[in-house]
Short mmCIF file of N, CA and C in Angstrom, two decimals:
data_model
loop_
_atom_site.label_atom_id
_atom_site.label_comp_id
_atom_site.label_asym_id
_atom_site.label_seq_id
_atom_site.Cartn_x
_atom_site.Cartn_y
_atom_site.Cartn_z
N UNK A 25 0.82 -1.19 0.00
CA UNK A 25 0.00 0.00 0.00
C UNK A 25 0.87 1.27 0.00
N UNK A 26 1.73 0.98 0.78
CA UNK A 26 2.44 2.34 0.59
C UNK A 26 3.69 2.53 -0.83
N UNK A 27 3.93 1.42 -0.93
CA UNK A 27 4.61 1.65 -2.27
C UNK A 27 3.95 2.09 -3.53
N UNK A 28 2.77 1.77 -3.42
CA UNK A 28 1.46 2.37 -4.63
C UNK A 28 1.39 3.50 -3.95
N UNK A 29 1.21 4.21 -3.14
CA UNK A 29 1.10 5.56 -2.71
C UNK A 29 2.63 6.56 -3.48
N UNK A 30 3.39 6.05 -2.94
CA UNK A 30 4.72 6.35 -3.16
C UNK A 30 4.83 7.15 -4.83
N UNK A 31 4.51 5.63 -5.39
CA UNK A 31 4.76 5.95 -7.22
C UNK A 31 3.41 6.60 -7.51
N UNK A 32 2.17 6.47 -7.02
CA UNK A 32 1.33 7.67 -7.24
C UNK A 32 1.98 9.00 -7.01
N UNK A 33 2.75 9.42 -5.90
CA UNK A 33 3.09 10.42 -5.70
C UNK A 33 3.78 10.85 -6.68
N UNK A 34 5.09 10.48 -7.38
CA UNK A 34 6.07 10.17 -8.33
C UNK A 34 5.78 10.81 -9.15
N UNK A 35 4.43 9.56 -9.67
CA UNK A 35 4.00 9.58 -11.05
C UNK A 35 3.17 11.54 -11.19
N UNK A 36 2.81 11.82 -10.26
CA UNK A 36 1.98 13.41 -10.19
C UNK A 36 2.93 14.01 -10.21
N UNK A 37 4.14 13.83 -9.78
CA UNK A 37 4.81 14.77 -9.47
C UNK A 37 5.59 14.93 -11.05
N UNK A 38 6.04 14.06 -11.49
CA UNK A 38 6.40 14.07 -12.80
C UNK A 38 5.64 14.74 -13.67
N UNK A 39 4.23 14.76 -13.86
CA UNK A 39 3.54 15.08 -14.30
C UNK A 39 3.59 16.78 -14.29
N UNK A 40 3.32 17.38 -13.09
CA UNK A 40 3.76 18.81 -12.47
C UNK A 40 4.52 18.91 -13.08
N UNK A 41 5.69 18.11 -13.15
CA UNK A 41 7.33 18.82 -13.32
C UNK A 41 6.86 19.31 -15.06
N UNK A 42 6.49 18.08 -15.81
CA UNK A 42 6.27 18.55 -17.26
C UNK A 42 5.25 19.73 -17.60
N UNK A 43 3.99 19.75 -16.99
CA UNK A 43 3.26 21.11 -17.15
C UNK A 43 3.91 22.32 -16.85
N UNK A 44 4.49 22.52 -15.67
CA UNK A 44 5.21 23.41 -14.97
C UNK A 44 6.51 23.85 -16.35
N UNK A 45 6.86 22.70 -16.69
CA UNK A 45 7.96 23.20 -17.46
C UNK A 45 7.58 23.72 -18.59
N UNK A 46 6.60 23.08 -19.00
CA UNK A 46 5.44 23.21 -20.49
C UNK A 46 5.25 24.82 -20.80
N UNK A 47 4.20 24.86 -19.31
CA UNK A 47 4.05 25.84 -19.33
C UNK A 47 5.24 27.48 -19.54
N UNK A 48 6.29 26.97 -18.54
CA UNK A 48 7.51 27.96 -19.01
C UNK A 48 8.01 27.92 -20.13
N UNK A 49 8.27 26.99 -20.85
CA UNK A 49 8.18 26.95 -22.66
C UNK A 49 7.47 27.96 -23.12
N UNK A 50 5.82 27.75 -22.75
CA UNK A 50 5.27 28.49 -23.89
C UNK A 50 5.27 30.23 -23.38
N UNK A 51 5.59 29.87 -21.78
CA UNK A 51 5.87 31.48 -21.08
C UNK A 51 7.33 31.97 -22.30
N UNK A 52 8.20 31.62 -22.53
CA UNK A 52 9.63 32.09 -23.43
C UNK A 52 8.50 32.20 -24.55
N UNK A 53 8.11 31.19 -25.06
CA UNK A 53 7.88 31.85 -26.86
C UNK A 53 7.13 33.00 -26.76
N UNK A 54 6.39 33.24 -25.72
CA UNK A 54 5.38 34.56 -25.92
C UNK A 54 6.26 35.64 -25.63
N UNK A 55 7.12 35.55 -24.67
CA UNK A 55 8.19 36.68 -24.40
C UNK A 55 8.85 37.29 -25.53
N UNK A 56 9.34 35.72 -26.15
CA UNK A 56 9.94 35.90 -27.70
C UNK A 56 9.42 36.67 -28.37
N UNK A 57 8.01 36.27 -28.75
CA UNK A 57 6.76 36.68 -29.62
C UNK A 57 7.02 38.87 -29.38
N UNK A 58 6.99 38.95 -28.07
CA UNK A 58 6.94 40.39 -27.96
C UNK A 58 8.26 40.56 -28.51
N UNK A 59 8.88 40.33 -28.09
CA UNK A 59 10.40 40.96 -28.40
C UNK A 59 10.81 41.33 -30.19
N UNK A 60 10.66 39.79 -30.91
CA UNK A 60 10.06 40.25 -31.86
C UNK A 60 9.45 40.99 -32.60
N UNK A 61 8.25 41.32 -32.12
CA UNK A 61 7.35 42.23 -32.77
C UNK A 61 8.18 43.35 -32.49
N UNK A 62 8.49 43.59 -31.13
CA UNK A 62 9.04 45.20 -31.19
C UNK A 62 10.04 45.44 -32.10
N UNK A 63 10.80 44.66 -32.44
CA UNK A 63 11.99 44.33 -33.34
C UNK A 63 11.48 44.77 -34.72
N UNK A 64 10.27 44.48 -35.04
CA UNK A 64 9.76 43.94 -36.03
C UNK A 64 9.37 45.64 -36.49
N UNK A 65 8.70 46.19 -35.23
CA UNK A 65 8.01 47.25 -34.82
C UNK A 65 9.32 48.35 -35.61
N UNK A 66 10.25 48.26 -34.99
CA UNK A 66 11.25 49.46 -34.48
C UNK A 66 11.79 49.57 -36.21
N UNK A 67 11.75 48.26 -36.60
CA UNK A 67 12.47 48.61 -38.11
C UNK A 67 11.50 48.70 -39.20
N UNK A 68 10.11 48.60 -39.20
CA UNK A 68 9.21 49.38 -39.99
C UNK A 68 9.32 50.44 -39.88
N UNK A 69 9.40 50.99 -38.69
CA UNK A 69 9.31 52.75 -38.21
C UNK A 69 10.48 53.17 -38.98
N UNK A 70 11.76 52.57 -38.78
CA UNK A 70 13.07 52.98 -39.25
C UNK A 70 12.77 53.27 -41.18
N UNK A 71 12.33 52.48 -41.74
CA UNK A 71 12.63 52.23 -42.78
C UNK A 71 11.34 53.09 -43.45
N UNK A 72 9.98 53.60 -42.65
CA UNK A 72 9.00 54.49 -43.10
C UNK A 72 9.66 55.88 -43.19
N UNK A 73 10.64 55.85 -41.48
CA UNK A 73 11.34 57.27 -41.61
C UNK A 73 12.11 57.63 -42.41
N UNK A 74 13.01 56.91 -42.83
CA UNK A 74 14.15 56.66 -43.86
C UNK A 74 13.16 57.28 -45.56
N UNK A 75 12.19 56.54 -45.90
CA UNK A 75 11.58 56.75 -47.20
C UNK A 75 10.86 58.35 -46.89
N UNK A 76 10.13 58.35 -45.74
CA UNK A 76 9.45 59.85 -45.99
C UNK A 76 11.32 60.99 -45.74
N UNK A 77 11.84 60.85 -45.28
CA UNK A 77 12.74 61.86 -44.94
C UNK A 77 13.33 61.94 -46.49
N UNK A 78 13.61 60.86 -47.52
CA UNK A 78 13.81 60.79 -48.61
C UNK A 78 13.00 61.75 -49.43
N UNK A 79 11.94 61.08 -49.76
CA UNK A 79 10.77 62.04 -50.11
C UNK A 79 10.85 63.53 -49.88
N UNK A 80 11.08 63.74 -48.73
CA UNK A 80 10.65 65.40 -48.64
C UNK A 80 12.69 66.07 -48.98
N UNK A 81 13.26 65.51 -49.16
CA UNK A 81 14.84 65.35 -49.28
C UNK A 81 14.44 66.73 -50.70
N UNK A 82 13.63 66.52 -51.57
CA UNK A 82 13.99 67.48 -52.97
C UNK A 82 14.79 66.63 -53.73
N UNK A 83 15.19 65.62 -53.63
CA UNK A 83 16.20 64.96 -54.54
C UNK A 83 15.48 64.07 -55.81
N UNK A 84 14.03 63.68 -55.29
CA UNK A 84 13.59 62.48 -56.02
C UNK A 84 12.69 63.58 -56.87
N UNK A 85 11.52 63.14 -58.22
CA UNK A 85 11.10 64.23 -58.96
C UNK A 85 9.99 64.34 -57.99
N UNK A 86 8.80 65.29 -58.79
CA UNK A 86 7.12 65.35 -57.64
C UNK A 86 6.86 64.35 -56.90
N UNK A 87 6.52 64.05 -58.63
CA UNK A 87 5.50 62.78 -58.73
C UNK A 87 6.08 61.35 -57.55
N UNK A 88 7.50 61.47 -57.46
CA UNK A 88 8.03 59.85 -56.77
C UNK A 88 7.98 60.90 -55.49
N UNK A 89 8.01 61.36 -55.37
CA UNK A 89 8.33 62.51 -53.67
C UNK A 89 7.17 61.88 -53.00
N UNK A 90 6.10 62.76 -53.72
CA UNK A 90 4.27 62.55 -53.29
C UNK A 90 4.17 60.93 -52.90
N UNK A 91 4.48 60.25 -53.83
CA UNK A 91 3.70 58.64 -53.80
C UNK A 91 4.85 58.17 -52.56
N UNK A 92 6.00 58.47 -52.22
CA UNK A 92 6.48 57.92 -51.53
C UNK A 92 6.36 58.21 -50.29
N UNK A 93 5.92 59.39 -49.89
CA UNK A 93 5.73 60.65 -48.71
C UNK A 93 4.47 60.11 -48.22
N UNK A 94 3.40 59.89 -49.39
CA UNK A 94 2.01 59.31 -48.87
C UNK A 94 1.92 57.97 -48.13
N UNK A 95 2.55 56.88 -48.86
CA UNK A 95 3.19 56.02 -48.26
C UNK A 95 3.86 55.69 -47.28
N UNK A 96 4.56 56.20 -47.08
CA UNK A 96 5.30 56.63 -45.64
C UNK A 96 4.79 56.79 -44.69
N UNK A 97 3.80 58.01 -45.05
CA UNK A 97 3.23 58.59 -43.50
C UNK A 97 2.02 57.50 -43.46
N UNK A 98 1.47 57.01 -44.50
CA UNK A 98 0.33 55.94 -44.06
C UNK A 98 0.65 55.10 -43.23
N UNK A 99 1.72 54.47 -43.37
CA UNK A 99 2.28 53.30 -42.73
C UNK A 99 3.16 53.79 -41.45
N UNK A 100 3.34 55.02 -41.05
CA UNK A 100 3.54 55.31 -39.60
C UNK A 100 2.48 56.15 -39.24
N UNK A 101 1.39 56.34 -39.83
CA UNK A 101 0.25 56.30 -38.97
C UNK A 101 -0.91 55.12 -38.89
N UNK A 102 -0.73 54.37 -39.65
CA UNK A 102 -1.93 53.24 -39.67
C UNK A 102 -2.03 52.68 -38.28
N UNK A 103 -3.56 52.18 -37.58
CA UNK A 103 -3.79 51.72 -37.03
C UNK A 103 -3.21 50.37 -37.09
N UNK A 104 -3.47 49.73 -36.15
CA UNK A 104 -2.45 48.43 -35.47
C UNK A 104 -3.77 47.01 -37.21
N UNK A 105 -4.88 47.24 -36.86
CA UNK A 105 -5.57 46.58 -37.50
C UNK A 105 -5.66 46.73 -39.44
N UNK A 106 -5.05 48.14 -39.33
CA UNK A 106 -4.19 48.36 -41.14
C UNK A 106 -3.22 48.45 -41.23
N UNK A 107 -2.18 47.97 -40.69
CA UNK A 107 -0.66 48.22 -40.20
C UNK A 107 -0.14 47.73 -41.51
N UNK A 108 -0.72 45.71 -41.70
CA UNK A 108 0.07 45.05 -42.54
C UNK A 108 -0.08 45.63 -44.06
N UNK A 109 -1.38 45.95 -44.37
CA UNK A 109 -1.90 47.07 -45.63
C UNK A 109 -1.05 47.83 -45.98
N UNK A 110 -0.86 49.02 -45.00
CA UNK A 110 0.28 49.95 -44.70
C UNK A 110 1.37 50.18 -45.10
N UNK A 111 1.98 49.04 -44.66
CA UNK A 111 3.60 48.29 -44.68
C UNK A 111 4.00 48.09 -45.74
N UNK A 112 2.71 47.33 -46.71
CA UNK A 112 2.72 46.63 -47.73
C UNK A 112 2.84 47.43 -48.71
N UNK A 113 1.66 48.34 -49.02
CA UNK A 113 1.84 49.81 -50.15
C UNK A 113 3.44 50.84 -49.58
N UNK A 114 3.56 50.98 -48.96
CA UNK A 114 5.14 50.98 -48.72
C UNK A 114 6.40 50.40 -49.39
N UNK A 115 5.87 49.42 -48.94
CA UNK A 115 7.20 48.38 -50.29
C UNK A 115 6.41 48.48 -51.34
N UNK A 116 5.24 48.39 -51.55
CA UNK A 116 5.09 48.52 -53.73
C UNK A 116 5.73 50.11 -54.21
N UNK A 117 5.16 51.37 -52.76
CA UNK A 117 6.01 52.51 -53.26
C UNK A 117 7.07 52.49 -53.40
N UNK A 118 7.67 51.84 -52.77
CA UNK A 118 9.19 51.97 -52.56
C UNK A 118 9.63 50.53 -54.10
N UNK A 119 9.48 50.01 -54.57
CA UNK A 119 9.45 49.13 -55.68
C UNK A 119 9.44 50.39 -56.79
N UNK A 120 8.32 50.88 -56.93
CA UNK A 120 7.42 51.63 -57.90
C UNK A 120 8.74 52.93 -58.25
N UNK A 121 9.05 53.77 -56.77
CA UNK A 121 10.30 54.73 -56.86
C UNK A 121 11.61 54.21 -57.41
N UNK A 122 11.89 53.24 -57.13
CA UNK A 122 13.56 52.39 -56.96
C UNK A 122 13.10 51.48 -58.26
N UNK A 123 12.31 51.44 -58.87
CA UNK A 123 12.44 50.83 -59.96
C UNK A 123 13.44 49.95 -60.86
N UNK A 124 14.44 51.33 -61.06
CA UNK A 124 15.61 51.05 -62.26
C UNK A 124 16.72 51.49 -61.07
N UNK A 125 17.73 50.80 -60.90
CA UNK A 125 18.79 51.40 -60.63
C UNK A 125 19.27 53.03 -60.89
N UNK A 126 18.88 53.78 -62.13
CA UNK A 126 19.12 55.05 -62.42
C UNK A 126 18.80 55.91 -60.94
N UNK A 127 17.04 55.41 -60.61
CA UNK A 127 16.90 56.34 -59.35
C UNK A 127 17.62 56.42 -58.02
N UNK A 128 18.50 55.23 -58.25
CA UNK A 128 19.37 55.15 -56.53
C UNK A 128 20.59 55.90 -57.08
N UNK A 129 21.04 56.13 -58.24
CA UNK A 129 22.25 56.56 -58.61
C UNK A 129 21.92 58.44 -58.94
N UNK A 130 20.86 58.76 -58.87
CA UNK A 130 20.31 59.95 -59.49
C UNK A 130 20.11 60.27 -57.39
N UNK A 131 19.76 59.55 -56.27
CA UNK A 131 19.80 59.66 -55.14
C UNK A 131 21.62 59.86 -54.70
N UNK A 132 22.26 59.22 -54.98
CA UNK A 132 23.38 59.18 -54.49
C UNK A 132 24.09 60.37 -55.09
N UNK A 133 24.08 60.74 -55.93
CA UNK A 133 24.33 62.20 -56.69
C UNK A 133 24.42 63.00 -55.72
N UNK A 134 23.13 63.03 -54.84
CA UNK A 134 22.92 64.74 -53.93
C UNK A 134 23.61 64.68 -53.19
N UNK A 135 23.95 65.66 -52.49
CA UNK A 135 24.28 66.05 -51.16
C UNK A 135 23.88 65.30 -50.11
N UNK A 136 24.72 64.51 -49.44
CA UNK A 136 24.61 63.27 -48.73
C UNK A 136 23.69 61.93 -49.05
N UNK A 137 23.49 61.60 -50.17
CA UNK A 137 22.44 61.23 -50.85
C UNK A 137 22.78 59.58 -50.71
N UNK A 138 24.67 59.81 -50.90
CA UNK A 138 25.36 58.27 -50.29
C UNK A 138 24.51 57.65 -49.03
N UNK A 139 24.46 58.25 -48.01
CA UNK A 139 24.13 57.72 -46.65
C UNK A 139 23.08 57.33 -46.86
N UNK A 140 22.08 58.32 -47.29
CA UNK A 140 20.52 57.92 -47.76
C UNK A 140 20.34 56.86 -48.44
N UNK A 141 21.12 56.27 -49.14
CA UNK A 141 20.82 55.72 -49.98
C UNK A 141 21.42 54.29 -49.35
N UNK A 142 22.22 54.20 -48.44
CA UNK A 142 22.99 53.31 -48.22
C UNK A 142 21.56 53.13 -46.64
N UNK A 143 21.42 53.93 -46.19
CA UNK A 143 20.65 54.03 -45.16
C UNK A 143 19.51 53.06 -45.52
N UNK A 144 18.46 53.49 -46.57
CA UNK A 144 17.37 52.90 -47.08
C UNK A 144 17.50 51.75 -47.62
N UNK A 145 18.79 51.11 -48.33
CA UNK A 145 19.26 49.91 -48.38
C UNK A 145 19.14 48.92 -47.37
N UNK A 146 19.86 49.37 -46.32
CA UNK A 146 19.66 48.85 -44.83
C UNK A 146 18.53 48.36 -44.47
N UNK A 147 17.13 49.73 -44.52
CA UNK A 147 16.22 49.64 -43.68
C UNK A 147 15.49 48.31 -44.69
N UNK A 148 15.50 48.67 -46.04
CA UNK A 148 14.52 47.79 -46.81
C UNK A 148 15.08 46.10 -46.58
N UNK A 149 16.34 46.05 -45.82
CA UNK A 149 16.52 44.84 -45.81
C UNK A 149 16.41 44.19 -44.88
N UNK A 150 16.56 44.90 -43.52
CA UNK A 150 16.07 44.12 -42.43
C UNK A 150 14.56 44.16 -42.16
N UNK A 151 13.86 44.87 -43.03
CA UNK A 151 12.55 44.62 -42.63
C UNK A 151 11.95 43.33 -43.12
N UNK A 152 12.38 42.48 -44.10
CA UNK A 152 12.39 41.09 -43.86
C UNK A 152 12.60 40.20 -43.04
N UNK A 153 14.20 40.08 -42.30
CA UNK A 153 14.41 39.61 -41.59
C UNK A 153 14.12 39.30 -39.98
N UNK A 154 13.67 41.08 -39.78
CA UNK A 154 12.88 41.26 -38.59
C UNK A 154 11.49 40.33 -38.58
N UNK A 155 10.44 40.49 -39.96
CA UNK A 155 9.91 39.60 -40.07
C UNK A 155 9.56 38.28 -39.55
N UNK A 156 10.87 37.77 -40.61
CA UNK A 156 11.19 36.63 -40.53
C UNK A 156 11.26 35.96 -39.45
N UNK A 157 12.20 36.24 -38.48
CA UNK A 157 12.01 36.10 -36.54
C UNK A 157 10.77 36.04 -36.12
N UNK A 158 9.98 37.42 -36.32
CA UNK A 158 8.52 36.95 -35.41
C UNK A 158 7.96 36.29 -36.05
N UNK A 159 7.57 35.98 -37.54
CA UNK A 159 7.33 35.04 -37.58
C UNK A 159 7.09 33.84 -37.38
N UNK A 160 8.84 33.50 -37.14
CA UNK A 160 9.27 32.31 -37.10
C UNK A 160 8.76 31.97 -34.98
N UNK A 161 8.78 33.04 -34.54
CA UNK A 161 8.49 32.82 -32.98
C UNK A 161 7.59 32.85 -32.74
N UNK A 162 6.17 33.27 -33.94
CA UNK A 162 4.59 32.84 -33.64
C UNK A 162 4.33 31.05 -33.64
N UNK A 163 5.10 30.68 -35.21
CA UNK A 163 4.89 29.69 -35.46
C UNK A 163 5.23 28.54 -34.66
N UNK A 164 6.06 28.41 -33.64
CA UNK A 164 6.63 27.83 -32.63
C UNK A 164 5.62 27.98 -31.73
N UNK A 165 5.29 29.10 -31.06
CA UNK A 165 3.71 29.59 -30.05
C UNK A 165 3.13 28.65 -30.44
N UNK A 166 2.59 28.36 -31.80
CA UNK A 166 1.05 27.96 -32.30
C UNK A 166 1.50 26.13 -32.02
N UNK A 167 2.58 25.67 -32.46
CA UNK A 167 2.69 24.73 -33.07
C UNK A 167 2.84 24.13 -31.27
N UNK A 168 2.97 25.08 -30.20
CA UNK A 168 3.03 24.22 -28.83
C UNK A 168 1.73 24.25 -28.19
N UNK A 169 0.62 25.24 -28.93
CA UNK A 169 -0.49 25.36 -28.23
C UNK A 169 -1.47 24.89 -28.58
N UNK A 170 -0.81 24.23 -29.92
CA UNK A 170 -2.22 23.13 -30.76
C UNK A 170 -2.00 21.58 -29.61
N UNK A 171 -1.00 21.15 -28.73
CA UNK A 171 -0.78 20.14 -28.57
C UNK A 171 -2.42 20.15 -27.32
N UNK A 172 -2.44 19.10 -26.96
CA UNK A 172 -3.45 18.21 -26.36
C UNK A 172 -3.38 18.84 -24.91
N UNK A 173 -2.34 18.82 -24.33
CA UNK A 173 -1.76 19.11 -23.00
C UNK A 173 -2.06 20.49 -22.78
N UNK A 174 -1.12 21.40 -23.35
CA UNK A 174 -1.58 22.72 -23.52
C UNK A 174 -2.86 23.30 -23.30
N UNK A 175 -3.85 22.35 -24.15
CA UNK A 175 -4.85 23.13 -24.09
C UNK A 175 -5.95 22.84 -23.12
N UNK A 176 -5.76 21.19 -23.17
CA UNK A 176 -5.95 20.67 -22.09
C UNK A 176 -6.01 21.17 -20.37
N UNK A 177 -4.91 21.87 -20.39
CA UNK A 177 -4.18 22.15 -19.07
C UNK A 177 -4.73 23.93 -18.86
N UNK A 178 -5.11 24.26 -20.37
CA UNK A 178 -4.73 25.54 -20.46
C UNK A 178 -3.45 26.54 -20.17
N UNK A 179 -2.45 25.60 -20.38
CA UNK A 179 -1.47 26.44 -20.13
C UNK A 179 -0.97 27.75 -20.33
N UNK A 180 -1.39 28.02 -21.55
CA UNK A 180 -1.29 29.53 -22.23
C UNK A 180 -2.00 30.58 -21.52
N UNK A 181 -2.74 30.18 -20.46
CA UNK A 181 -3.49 31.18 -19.84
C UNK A 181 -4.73 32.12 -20.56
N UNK A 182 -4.54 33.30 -20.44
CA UNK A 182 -5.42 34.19 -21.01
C UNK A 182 -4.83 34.80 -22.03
N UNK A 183 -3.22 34.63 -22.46
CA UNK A 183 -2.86 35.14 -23.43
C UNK A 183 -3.30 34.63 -24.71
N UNK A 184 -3.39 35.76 -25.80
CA UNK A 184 -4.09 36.19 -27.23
C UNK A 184 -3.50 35.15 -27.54
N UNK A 185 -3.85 34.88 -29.11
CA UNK A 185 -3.54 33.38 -29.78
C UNK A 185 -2.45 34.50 -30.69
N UNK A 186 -1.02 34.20 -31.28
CA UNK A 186 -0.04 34.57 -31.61
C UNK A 186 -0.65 34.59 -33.17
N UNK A 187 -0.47 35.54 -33.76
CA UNK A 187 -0.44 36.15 -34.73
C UNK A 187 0.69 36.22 -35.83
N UNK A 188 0.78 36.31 -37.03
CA UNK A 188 1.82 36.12 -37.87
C UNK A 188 1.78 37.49 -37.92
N UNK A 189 2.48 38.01 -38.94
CA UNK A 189 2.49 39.46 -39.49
C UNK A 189 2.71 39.47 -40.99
N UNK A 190 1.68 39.70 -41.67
CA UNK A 190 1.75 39.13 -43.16
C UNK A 190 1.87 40.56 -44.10
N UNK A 191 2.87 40.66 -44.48
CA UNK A 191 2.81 41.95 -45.38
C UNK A 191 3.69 41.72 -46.93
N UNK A 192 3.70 42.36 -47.68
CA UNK A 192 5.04 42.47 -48.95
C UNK A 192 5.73 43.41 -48.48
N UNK A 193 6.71 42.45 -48.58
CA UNK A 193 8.31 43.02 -48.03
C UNK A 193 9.40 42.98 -48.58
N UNK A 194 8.89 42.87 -50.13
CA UNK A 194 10.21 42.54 -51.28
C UNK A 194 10.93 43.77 -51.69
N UNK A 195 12.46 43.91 -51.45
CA UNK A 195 12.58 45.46 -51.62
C UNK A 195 13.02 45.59 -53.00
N UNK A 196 12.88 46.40 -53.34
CA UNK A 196 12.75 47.31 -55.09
C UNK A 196 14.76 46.46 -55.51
N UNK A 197 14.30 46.24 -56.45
CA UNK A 197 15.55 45.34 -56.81
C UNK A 197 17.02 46.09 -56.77
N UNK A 198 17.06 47.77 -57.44
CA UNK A 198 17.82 48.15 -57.30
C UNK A 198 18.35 48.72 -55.85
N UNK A 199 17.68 48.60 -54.84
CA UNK A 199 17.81 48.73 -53.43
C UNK A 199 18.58 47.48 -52.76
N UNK A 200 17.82 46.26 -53.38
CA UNK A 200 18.59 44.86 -52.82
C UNK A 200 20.03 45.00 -53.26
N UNK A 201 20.57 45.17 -54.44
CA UNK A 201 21.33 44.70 -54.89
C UNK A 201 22.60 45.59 -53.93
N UNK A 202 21.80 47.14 -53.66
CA UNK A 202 22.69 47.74 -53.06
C UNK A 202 23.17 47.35 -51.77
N UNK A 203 22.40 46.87 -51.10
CA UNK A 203 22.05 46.07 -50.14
C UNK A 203 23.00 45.00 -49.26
N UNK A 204 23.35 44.83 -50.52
CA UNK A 204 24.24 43.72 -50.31
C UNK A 204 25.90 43.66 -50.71
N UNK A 205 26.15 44.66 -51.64
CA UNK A 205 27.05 45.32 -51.96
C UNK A 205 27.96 46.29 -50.43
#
């Protein structure tokens, strides 16, 4: 009798140990999840500021100033629920401006136009990669909170169900290339 008591005890306690730990798992990916986003956060902002400061620069003609300026400020003012919209007409402006290589070389011309140009290179490229991370740290969230236990147990608590962040984020070719150069 008491040895069946014993490994009952054991056996619960093991049990604890794995929820308990479970649960701190999915406590890191959500931590992740924020960290991410802000990541994610900080270099949209970078790379909206970068294109409108361009824009109002005088360097680019009206017409690419306007479409890129509008763009810009949409996507650092959009609400959290038009953000990815936002983001997205951003990179087609920024595609649409950067077109041909001529316009990054007709940028680099001006008066500090190098930095700018080397700057916006930058921004258009980690805003993939930032991406890419939260992404990649939702999909981990989801893929521990579909399990049986989890949900079972409720481990996740009251926290929101993790979210991807889906936008076009392909940067204007003559920007990549600089990019990487």
């Amino acid at each position: 009798m008491t040895s069946t008591l014993i490994w009952i005890a054991v056996v619960l306690f093991a049990i604890g140990l794995y929820l308990s730990w479970t649960a701190g798992r999915l406590d890191r990916l959500h931590a992740r999840i924020d960290a991410a986003r802000a990541a994610l956060d900080a270099q949209l902002l970078r790379r909206a500021s970068v294109a409108q400061e361009l824009a109002t620069s005088g360097v680019l003609d009206p017409a690419a100033s306007i479409v890129l300026y509008e763009a810009a400020h949409a996507a650092r003012q959009a609400e959290e629920e038009q953000r990815e919209v936002a983001e997205s007409e951003l990179s087609q402006a920024l595609r649409a401006v950067f077109a041909d290589a001529q316009q990054v070389e007709v940028v680099r011309e001006a008066p500090g136009g190098e930095d700018a140009a080397n700057e916006l290179a930058q921004a258009v490229r980690r805003v993939p990669m930032a991406r890419r991370f939260h992404n990649d740290a939702v999909r981990a969230a989801r893929a521990l909170r579909r399990h049986r236990t989890v949900r079972w147990f409720r481990l996740a608590g009251h926290a929101p169900f993790p979210m991807a962040f889906e936008m076009d984020d392909e940067p204007p070719a003559a920007l990549a290339d600089r990019a990487t150069a």
